[in-house]
Amino acid sequence: MERLRMEDGSSLREAPPVRSDKRLIEVCLMQPLDLIKTRLQLGGATQYKGVYDCFVKIVRKEGLLGFYKGILPPILAETPKRATKFFTFEQYRLIFDREGVSQTVAVSLAGALSGCTEALVVTPFEVVKVRLQAQADIAIKEQKSAATVAREIARAEGYGTTGIYRGLTATLARHGIWNLVYFGGYHNMKWIVPEKKTDPTGNLFGRLGLGFCVGSLASAANIPFDVAKSRIQGPQPNDVRIYTGCLQTVKLVYQQEGFRALYKGLVPKIMRLGPGGGIMLVAYENVYEWLKKNT
């Protein structure tokens, strides 16, 4: 098995078992927030006044199961997405970890590139998920399956950036910026967290709190590109494709709907990724410590 260098010069031989069931639970719990975020971001395709209005209308028209439209693609993408993020982050950090490059820059660049690599994995899943989540006029039991929708997209629109990889540039920007801010922000602020040896409880809650803060900050930083991704991948106004490229969509939304429209869905996004950022950070560091002790 290929060995990877760690910070202390040791090699990484094998990873601890990964609990996919915990990630599955997280995806299922957070899915309603993700659906509300997407509905708010779609704008003209689904009109809602805010998070509460969106929640009430979904319950009334689609029932509680309506919150779980498009749940299968995130479940299928979760394990490869996380594995890609953290594996490539360590590889990119080794590339940038050299004399003359500050740790802040190295970690930030590694985060950005790991996010872009992650985006290559998740884009097809995101396209299918958004198509399913946008269907507010039918019940979940009447929807086509995720596999059927994926086949229809590939057959009618192809496998490239006008089909199953539609919105790739916006997804690259979304994930790249989020991971840049997340990893870079944590590296710059981790000094405020108490030492684990002297204060284990304070260290745990400190890392959770810091993860929440940087996860929330990263969500606020990348949401214009998240809005662009949803617009590009979702249904178009009057079935006329007006959202094509990442920057073109950001500019068009700003011109037609104003600056605030670029931040639609921010509240449910932070509610989902803020706590998730804290949990992910603690899980990542615990695995990293395990690897250092057992390799």
mmCIF file of C-alpha atoms in Angstrom:
data_model
loop_
_atom_site.group_PDB
_atom_site.id
_atom_site.type_symbol
_atom_site.label_atom_id
_atom_site.label_comp_id
_atom_site.label_asym_id
_atom_site.label_seq_id
_atom_site.Cartn_x
_atom_site.Cartn_y
_atom_site.Cartn_z
ATOM 1 C CA MET A 1 0.000 0.000 0.000
ATOM 2 C CA GLU A 2 1.258 3.461 -0.850
ATOM 3 C CA ARG A 3 2.660 5.357 2.115
ATOM 4 C CA LEU A 4 2.038 9.026 2.758
ATOM 5 C CA ARG A 5 4.286 11.316 4.787
ATOM 6 C CA MET A 6 2.771 12.951 7.834
ATOM 7 C CA GLU A 7 3.902 16.204 9.435
ATOM 8 C CA ASP A 8 6.231 14.400 11.831
ATOM 9 C CA GLY A 9 7.874 12.407 9.046
ATOM 10 C CA SER A 10 6.068 9.155 9.776
ATOM 11 C CA SER A 11 4.248 7.234 7.088
ATOM 12 C CA LEU A 12 0.547 6.582 6.702
ATOM 13 C CA ARG A 13 -0.058 2.886 6.117
ATOM 14 C CA GLU A 14 -3.711 2.364 6.804
ATOM 15 C CA ALA A 15 -6.692 4.396 7.873
ATOM 16 C CA PRO A 16 -9.014 3.601 10.780
ATOM 17 C CA PRO A 17 -12.419 2.206 9.916
ATOM 18 C CA VAL A 18 -14.785 4.899 8.670
ATOM 19 C CA ARG A 19 -18.318 4.901 10.060
ATOM 20 C CA SER A 20 -20.482 5.569 7.025
ATOM 21 C CA ASP A 21 -23.649 5.137 9.094
ATOM 22 C CA LYS A 22 -22.866 8.332 11.032
ATOM 23 C CA ARG A 23 -22.490 10.284 7.812
ATOM 24 C CA LEU A 24 -25.757 8.802 6.567
ATOM 25 C CA ILE A 25 -27.531 10.016 9.705
ATOM 26 C CA GLU A 26 -26.014 13.480 9.277
ATOM 27 C CA VAL A 27 -27.163 13.706 5.648
ATOM 28 C CA CYS A 28 -30.694 12.609 6.538
ATOM 29 C CA LEU A 29 -30.965 15.058 9.435
ATOM 30 C CA MET A 30 -29.690 17.995 7.399
ATOM 31 C CA GLN A 31 -31.548 17.212 4.154
ATOM 32 C CA PRO A 32 -34.590 19.418 4.962
ATOM 33 C CA LEU A 33 -32.297 22.430 5.431
ATOM 34 C CA ASP A 34 -30.551 21.669 2.146
ATOM 35 C CA LEU A 35 -33.871 21.449 0.303
ATOM 36 C CA ILE A 36 -35.063 24.758 1.783
ATOM 37 C CA LYS A 37 -31.754 26.373 0.789
ATOM 38 C CA THR A 38 -32.080 25.152 -2.789
ATOM 39 C CA ARG A 39 -35.726 26.243 -3.095
ATOM 40 C CA LEU A 40 -34.845 29.760 -1.865
ATOM 41 C CA GLN A 41 -31.907 29.988 -4.269
ATOM 42 C CA LEU A 42 -33.920 28.962 -7.319
ATOM 43 C CA GLY A 43 -35.716 32.298 -7.264
ATOM 44 C CA GLY A 44 -38.354 32.603 -9.965
ATOM 45 C CA ALA A 45 -38.738 28.839 -10.269
ATOM 46 C CA THR A 46 -39.995 28.581 -6.664
ATOM 47 C CA GLN A 47 -41.131 31.765 -4.907
ATOM 48 C CA TYR A 48 -40.833 31.891 -1.148
ATOM 49 C CA LYS A 49 -40.642 34.881 1.201
ATOM 50 C CA GLY A 50 -38.148 33.293 3.559
ATOM 51 C CA VAL A 51 -37.151 30.183 5.478
ATOM 52 C CA TYR A 52 -40.367 29.954 7.513
ATOM 53 C CA ASP A 53 -42.588 30.609 4.496
ATOM 54 C CA CYS A 54 -40.722 27.963 2.534
ATOM 55 C CA PHE A 55 -41.052 25.460 5.390
ATOM 56 C CA VAL A 56 -44.799 26.030 5.786
ATOM 57 C CA LYS A 57 -45.524 25.801 2.054
ATOM 58 C CA ILE A 58 -43.563 22.583 1.673
ATOM 59 C CA VAL A 59 -45.428 20.991 4.594
ATOM 60 C CA ARG A 60 -48.805 22.086 3.227
ATOM 61 C CA LYS A 61 -48.262 21.165 -0.420
ATOM 62 C CA GLU A 62 -45.811 18.284 -0.287
ATOM 63 C CA GLY A 63 -46.000 16.903 3.238
ATOM 64 C CA LEU A 64 -43.098 16.115 5.531
ATOM 65 C CA LEU A 65 -41.678 13.644 3.040
ATOM 66 C CA GLY A 66 -41.327 16.545 0.620
ATOM 67 C CA PHE A 67 -38.256 17.642 2.558
ATOM 68 C CA TYR A 68 -36.515 14.488 1.418
ATOM 69 C CA LYS A 69 -36.768 15.025 -2.309
ATOM 70 C CA GLY A 70 -33.352 14.416 -3.830
ATOM 71 C CA ILE A 71 -32.007 12.606 -0.760
ATOM 72 C CA LEU A 72 -30.396 9.697 -2.623
ATOM 73 C CA PRO A 73 -27.675 11.599 -4.548
ATOM 74 C CA PRO A 74 -26.189 13.189 -1.369
ATOM 75 C CA ILE A 75 -26.214 9.810 0.353
ATOM 76 C CA LEU A 76 -24.378 8.174 -2.539
ATOM 77 C CA ALA A 77 -21.904 11.056 -2.817
ATOM 78 C CA GLU A 78 -21.124 11.448 0.894
ATOM 79 C CA THR A 79 -18.426 8.801 1.322
ATOM 80 C CA PRO A 80 -16.432 9.532 -1.866
ATOM 81 C CA LYS A 81 -16.824 13.277 -1.251
ATOM 82 C CA ARG A 82 -15.360 13.189 2.266
ATOM 83 C CA ALA A 83 -12.644 10.730 1.286
ATOM 84 C CA THR A 84 -11.615 12.901 -1.644
ATOM 85 C CA LYS A 85 -11.608 16.092 0.443
ATOM 86 C CA PHE A 86 -9.330 14.901 3.230
ATOM 87 C CA PHE A 87 -7.082 12.619 1.187
ATOM 88 C CA THR A 88 -6.328 15.290 -1.410
ATOM 89 C CA PHE A 89 -6.009 17.994 1.269
ATOM 90 C CA GLU A 90 -3.085 16.136 2.824
ATOM 91 C CA GLN A 91 -1.496 15.549 -0.583
ATOM 92 C CA TYR A 92 -1.798 19.190 -1.631
ATOM 93 C CA ARG A 93 -0.487 20.321 1.756
ATOM 94 C CA LEU A 94 2.626 18.215 1.245
ATOM 95 C CA ILE A 95 3.150 19.926 -2.119
ATOM 96 C CA PHE A 96 2.924 23.434 -0.651
ATOM 97 C CA ASP A 97 4.697 22.615 2.614
ATOM 98 C CA ARG A 98 8.122 23.888 1.656
ATOM 99 C CA GLU A 99 10.599 26.527 2.709
ATOM 100 C CA GLY A 100 9.482 30.060 1.935
ATOM 101 C CA VAL A 101 5.762 29.198 1.963
ATOM 102 C CA SER A 102 3.908 30.122 5.154
ATOM 103 C CA GLN A 103 1.709 27.500 6.781
ATOM 104 C CA THR A 104 -1.310 29.767 6.356
ATOM 105 C CA VAL A 105 -0.782 29.970 2.607
ATOM 106 C CA ALA A 106 0.012 26.258 2.322
ATOM 107 C CA VAL A 107 -3.096 25.188 4.232
ATOM 108 C CA SER A 108 -5.360 27.662 2.414
ATOM 109 C CA LEU A 109 -4.148 26.603 -1.030
ATOM 110 C CA ALA A 110 -4.399 22.928 -0.091
ATOM 111 C CA GLY A 111 -7.949 23.539 1.093
ATOM 112 C CA ALA A 112 -8.923 25.347 -2.096
ATOM 113 C CA LEU A 113 -7.494 22.644 -4.367
ATOM 114 C CA SER A 114 -8.992 19.803 -2.309
ATOM 115 C CA GLY A 115 -12.346 21.562 -2.617
ATOM 116 C CA CYS A 116 -11.984 21.810 -6.379
ATOM 117 C CA THR A 117 -11.082 18.120 -6.577
ATOM 118 C CA GLU A 118 -14.094 17.317 -4.421
ATOM 119 C CA ALA A 119 -16.282 19.319 -6.814
ATOM 120 C CA LEU A 120 -15.283 17.060 -9.704
ATOM 121 C CA VAL A 121 -16.701 14.125 -7.748
ATOM 122 C CA VAL A 122 -19.963 15.698 -6.555
ATOM 123 C CA THR A 123 -21.129 17.728 -9.577
ATOM 124 C CA PRO A 124 -23.135 14.926 -11.268
ATOM 125 C CA PHE A 125 -24.817 14.127 -7.950
ATOM 126 C CA GLU A 126 -25.600 17.811 -7.425
ATOM 127 C CA VAL A 127 -27.196 18.132 -10.863
ATOM 128 C CA VAL A 128 -29.559 15.238 -10.172
ATOM 129 C CA LYS A 129 -30.260 16.417 -6.621
ATOM 130 C CA VAL A 130 -31.207 19.959 -7.690
ATOM 131 C CA ARG A 131 -33.478 18.658 -10.460
ATOM 132 C CA LEU A 132 -35.352 16.532 -7.928
ATOM 133 C CA GLN A 133 -35.450 19.215 -5.221
ATOM 134 C CA ALA A 134 -36.857 21.787 -7.641
ATOM 135 C CA GLN A 135 -40.002 19.739 -8.290
ATOM 136 C CA ALA A 136 -42.394 21.499 -5.927
ATOM 137 C CA ASP A 137 -45.543 20.612 -7.869
ATOM 138 C CA ILE A 138 -45.501 16.842 -7.354
ATOM 139 C CA ALA A 139 -45.367 14.527 -4.347
ATOM 140 C CA ILE A 140 -42.194 12.612 -3.609
ATOM 141 C CA LYS A 141 -43.897 9.279 -4.370
ATOM 142 C CA GLU A 142 -44.719 10.556 -7.871
ATOM 143 C CA GLN A 143 -41.146 11.573 -8.645
ATOM 144 C CA LYS A 144 -38.920 9.654 -10.987
ATOM 145 C CA SER A 145 -36.014 7.895 -9.314
ATOM 146 C CA ALA A 146 -32.591 9.534 -9.102
ATOM 147 C CA ALA A 147 -31.208 6.907 -11.501
ATOM 148 C CA THR A 148 -33.946 7.635 -14.052
ATOM 149 C CA VAL A 149 -33.334 11.381 -13.865
ATOM 150 C CA ALA A 150 -29.575 10.850 -14.251
ATOM 151 C CA ARG A 151 -30.113 8.687 -17.342
ATOM 152 C CA GLU A 152 -32.511 11.234 -18.851
ATOM 153 C CA ILE A 153 -30.038 14.081 -18.318
ATOM 154 C CA ALA A 154 -27.173 12.093 -19.812
ATOM 155 C CA ARG A 155 -29.298 10.964 -22.778
ATOM 156 C CA ALA A 156 -30.831 14.347 -23.587
ATOM 157 C CA GLU A 157 -28.046 16.737 -22.567
ATOM 158 C CA GLY A 158 -24.890 14.651 -22.610
ATOM 159 C CA TYR A 159 -22.107 13.992 -20.129
ATOM 160 C CA GLY A 160 -20.313 17.326 -20.376
ATOM 161 C CA THR A 161 -20.821 20.753 -18.846
ATOM 162 C CA THR A 162 -24.136 21.159 -20.668
ATOM 163 C CA GLY A 163 -25.434 17.897 -19.230
ATOM 164 C CA ILE A 164 -24.537 15.781 -16.245
ATOM 165 C CA TYR A 165 -21.658 18.130 -15.384
ATOM 166 C CA ARG A 166 -23.733 21.285 -15.793
ATOM 167 C CA GLY A 167 -22.670 23.993 -13.360
ATOM 168 C CA LEU A 168 -19.156 22.588 -12.942
ATOM 169 C CA THR A 169 -17.440 26.004 -12.741
ATOM 170 C CA ALA A 170 -19.894 27.231 -10.107
ATOM 171 C CA THR A 171 -19.419 24.004 -8.134
ATOM 172 C CA LEU A 172 -15.628 24.391 -8.369
ATOM 173 C CA ALA A 173 -15.913 27.943 -7.025
ATOM 174 C CA ARG A 174 -18.345 26.906 -4.285
ATOM 175 C CA HIS A 175 -16.227 24.060 -2.948
ATOM 176 C CA GLY A 176 -12.876 25.744 -3.562
ATOM 177 C CA ILE A 177 -13.792 28.895 -1.637
ATOM 178 C CA TRP A 178 -15.502 26.997 1.179
ATOM 179 C CA ASN A 179 -12.495 24.771 1.819
ATOM 180 C CA LEU A 180 -10.027 27.637 1.452
ATOM 181 C CA VAL A 181 -11.800 29.658 4.152
ATOM 182 C CA TYR A 182 -12.534 26.608 6.302
ATOM 183 C CA PHE A 183 -9.028 25.160 6.489
ATOM 184 C CA GLY A 184 -7.234 28.508 6.270
ATOM 185 C CA GLY A 185 -9.479 30.078 8.901
ATOM 186 C CA TYR A 186 -9.024 27.185 11.292
ATOM 187 C CA HIS A 187 -5.239 27.252 10.934
ATOM 188 C CA ASN A 188 -5.154 30.982 11.708
ATOM 189 C CA MET A 189 -7.464 30.778 14.725
ATOM 190 C CA LYS A 190 -6.678 27.424 16.321
ATOM 191 C CA TRP A 191 -4.372 29.130 18.842
ATOM 192 C CA ILE A 192 -7.474 30.232 20.773
ATOM 193 C CA VAL A 193 -8.451 26.613 21.504
ATOM 194 C CA PRO A 194 -7.190 25.294 24.879
ATOM 195 C CA GLU A 195 -4.531 22.589 24.814
ATOM 196 C CA LYS A 196 -5.933 19.079 24.932
ATOM 197 C CA LYS A 197 -3.451 17.861 27.538
ATOM 198 C CA THR A 198 -4.304 20.600 30.033
ATOM 199 C CA ASP A 199 -8.031 21.038 29.280
ATOM 200 C CA PRO A 200 -9.595 18.123 27.336
ATOM 201 C CA THR A 201 -13.183 19.367 27.739
ATOM 202 C CA GLY A 202 -12.306 22.919 26.782
ATOM 203 C CA ASN A 203 -10.328 21.605 23.819
ATOM 204 C CA LEU A 204 -13.299 19.597 22.527
ATOM 205 C CA PHE A 205 -15.816 22.397 22.854
ATOM 206 C CA GLY A 206 -13.254 24.890 21.603
ATOM 207 C CA ARG A 207 -12.682 22.884 18.430
ATOM 208 C CA LEU A 208 -16.426 22.446 17.923
ATOM 209 C CA GLY A 209 -16.972 26.183 18.376
ATOM 210 C CA LEU A 210 -14.104 27.095 16.080
ATOM 211 C CA GLY A 211 -15.328 24.643 13.468
ATOM 212 C CA PHE A 212 -18.797 26.190 13.674
ATOM 213 C CA CYS A 213 -17.350 29.694 13.212
ATOM 214 C CA VAL A 214 -15.132 28.876 10.248
ATOM 215 C CA GLY A 215 -17.861 26.714 8.697
ATOM 216 C CA SER A 216 -20.317 29.615 8.976
ATOM 217 C CA LEU A 217 -17.766 32.089 7.612
ATOM 218 C CA ALA A 218 -16.975 29.782 4.702
ATOM 219 C CA SER A 219 -20.693 29.422 3.957
ATOM 220 C CA ALA A 220 -21.123 33.201 3.831
ATOM 221 C CA ALA A 221 -18.060 33.543 1.595
ATOM 222 C CA ASN A 222 -19.142 31.049 -1.053
ATOM 223 C CA ILE A 223 -22.916 31.433 -1.153
ATOM 224 C CA PRO A 224 -23.058 33.667 -4.281
ATOM 225 C CA PHE A 225 -21.520 30.765 -6.180
ATOM 226 C CA ASP A 226 -23.906 28.352 -4.481
ATOM 227 C CA VAL A 227 -26.812 30.466 -5.746
ATOM 228 C CA ALA A 228 -25.248 30.453 -9.227
ATOM 229 C CA LYS A 229 -24.885 26.667 -9.101
ATOM 230 C CA SER A 230 -28.542 26.178 -8.170
ATOM 231 C CA ARG A 231 -29.709 28.547 -10.918
ATOM 232 C CA ILE A 232 -27.569 26.860 -13.572
ATOM 233 C CA GLN A 233 -28.510 23.312 -12.578
ATOM 234 C CA GLY A 234 -32.180 24.001 -11.827
ATOM 235 C CA PRO A 235 -35.181 24.774 -14.036
ATOM 236 C CA GLN A 236 -34.907 27.906 -16.157
ATOM 237 C CA PRO A 237 -37.486 30.743 -16.314
ATOM 238 C CA ASN A 238 -40.084 29.940 -19.005
ATOM 239 C CA ASP A 239 -37.918 26.963 -20.019
ATOM 240 C CA VAL A 240 -35.443 29.350 -21.663
ATOM 241 C CA ARG A 241 -31.867 28.790 -20.507
ATOM 242 C CA ILE A 242 -30.603 32.148 -19.287
ATOM 243 C CA TYR A 243 -28.186 30.900 -16.638
ATOM 244 C CA THR A 244 -25.150 29.410 -18.342
ATOM 245 C CA GLY A 245 -21.810 30.272 -16.739
ATOM 246 C CA CYS A 246 -20.752 30.920 -13.152
ATOM 247 C CA LEU A 247 -19.799 34.612 -13.335
ATOM 248 C CA GLN A 248 -22.484 35.276 -15.956
ATOM 249 C CA THR A 249 -25.124 33.946 -13.559
ATOM 250 C CA VAL A 250 -23.776 35.907 -10.585
ATOM 251 C CA LYS A 251 -23.853 39.096 -12.672
ATOM 252 C CA LEU A 252 -27.341 38.387 -14.041
ATOM 253 C CA VAL A 253 -28.832 37.650 -10.609
ATOM 254 C CA TYR A 254 -27.266 40.841 -9.244
ATOM 255 C CA GLN A 255 -28.583 42.958 -12.125
ATOM 256 C CA GLN A 256 -32.111 41.527 -12.077
ATOM 257 C CA GLU A 257 -32.695 40.903 -8.376
ATOM 258 C CA GLY A 258 -30.104 42.910 -6.470
ATOM 259 C CA PHE A 259 -27.226 42.126 -4.138
ATOM 260 C CA ARG A 260 -29.349 40.370 -1.505
ATOM 261 C CA ALA A 261 -30.442 37.744 -4.022
ATOM 262 C CA LEU A 262 -26.865 36.438 -4.095
ATOM 263 C CA TYR A 263 -27.277 35.483 -0.437
ATOM 264 C CA LYS A 264 -30.554 33.595 -0.696
ATOM 265 C CA GLY A 265 -30.503 30.451 1.386
ATOM 266 C CA LEU A 266 -27.723 31.675 3.678
ATOM 267 C CA VAL A 267 -29.640 30.987 6.916
ATOM 268 C CA PRO A 268 -30.419 27.291 6.250
ATOM 269 C CA LYS A 269 -26.943 26.888 4.773
ATOM 270 C CA ILE A 270 -25.301 28.108 7.985
ATOM 271 C CA MET A 271 -27.730 26.048 10.079
ATOM 272 C CA ARG A 272 -26.565 22.995 8.146
ATOM 273 C CA LEU A 273 -22.853 23.620 7.542
ATOM 274 C CA GLY A 274 -22.018 25.548 10.721
ATOM 275 C CA PRO A 275 -22.552 22.612 13.102
ATOM 276 C CA GLY A 276 -21.351 20.251 10.379
ATOM 277 C CA GLY A 277 -18.103 22.211 10.143
ATOM 278 C CA GLY A 278 -17.470 21.746 13.849
ATOM 279 C CA ILE A 279 -18.225 18.030 13.826
ATOM 280 C CA MET A 280 -16.169 17.447 10.671
ATOM 281 C CA LEU A 281 -13.185 19.272 12.147
ATOM 282 C CA VAL A 282 -13.192 17.233 15.355
ATOM 283 C CA ALA A 283 -13.636 13.971 13.429
ATOM 284 C CA TYR A 284 -10.811 14.843 11.031
ATOM 285 C CA GLU A 285 -8.352 15.741 13.806
ATOM 286 C CA ASN A 286 -9.197 12.607 15.797
ATOM 287 C CA VAL A 287 -8.556 10.437 12.750
ATOM 288 C CA TYR A 288 -5.341 12.351 12.071
ATOM 289 C CA GLU A 289 -4.134 11.760 15.640
ATOM 290 C CA TRP A 290 -5.003 8.069 15.332
ATOM 291 C CA LEU A 291 -2.946 7.825 12.159
ATOM 292 C CA LYS A 292 0.073 9.489 13.777
ATOM 293 C CA LYS A 293 -0.026 7.064 16.696
ATOM 294 C CA ASN A 294 -0.597 3.924 14.645
ATOM 295 C CA THR A 295 1.739 4.406 11.679
#
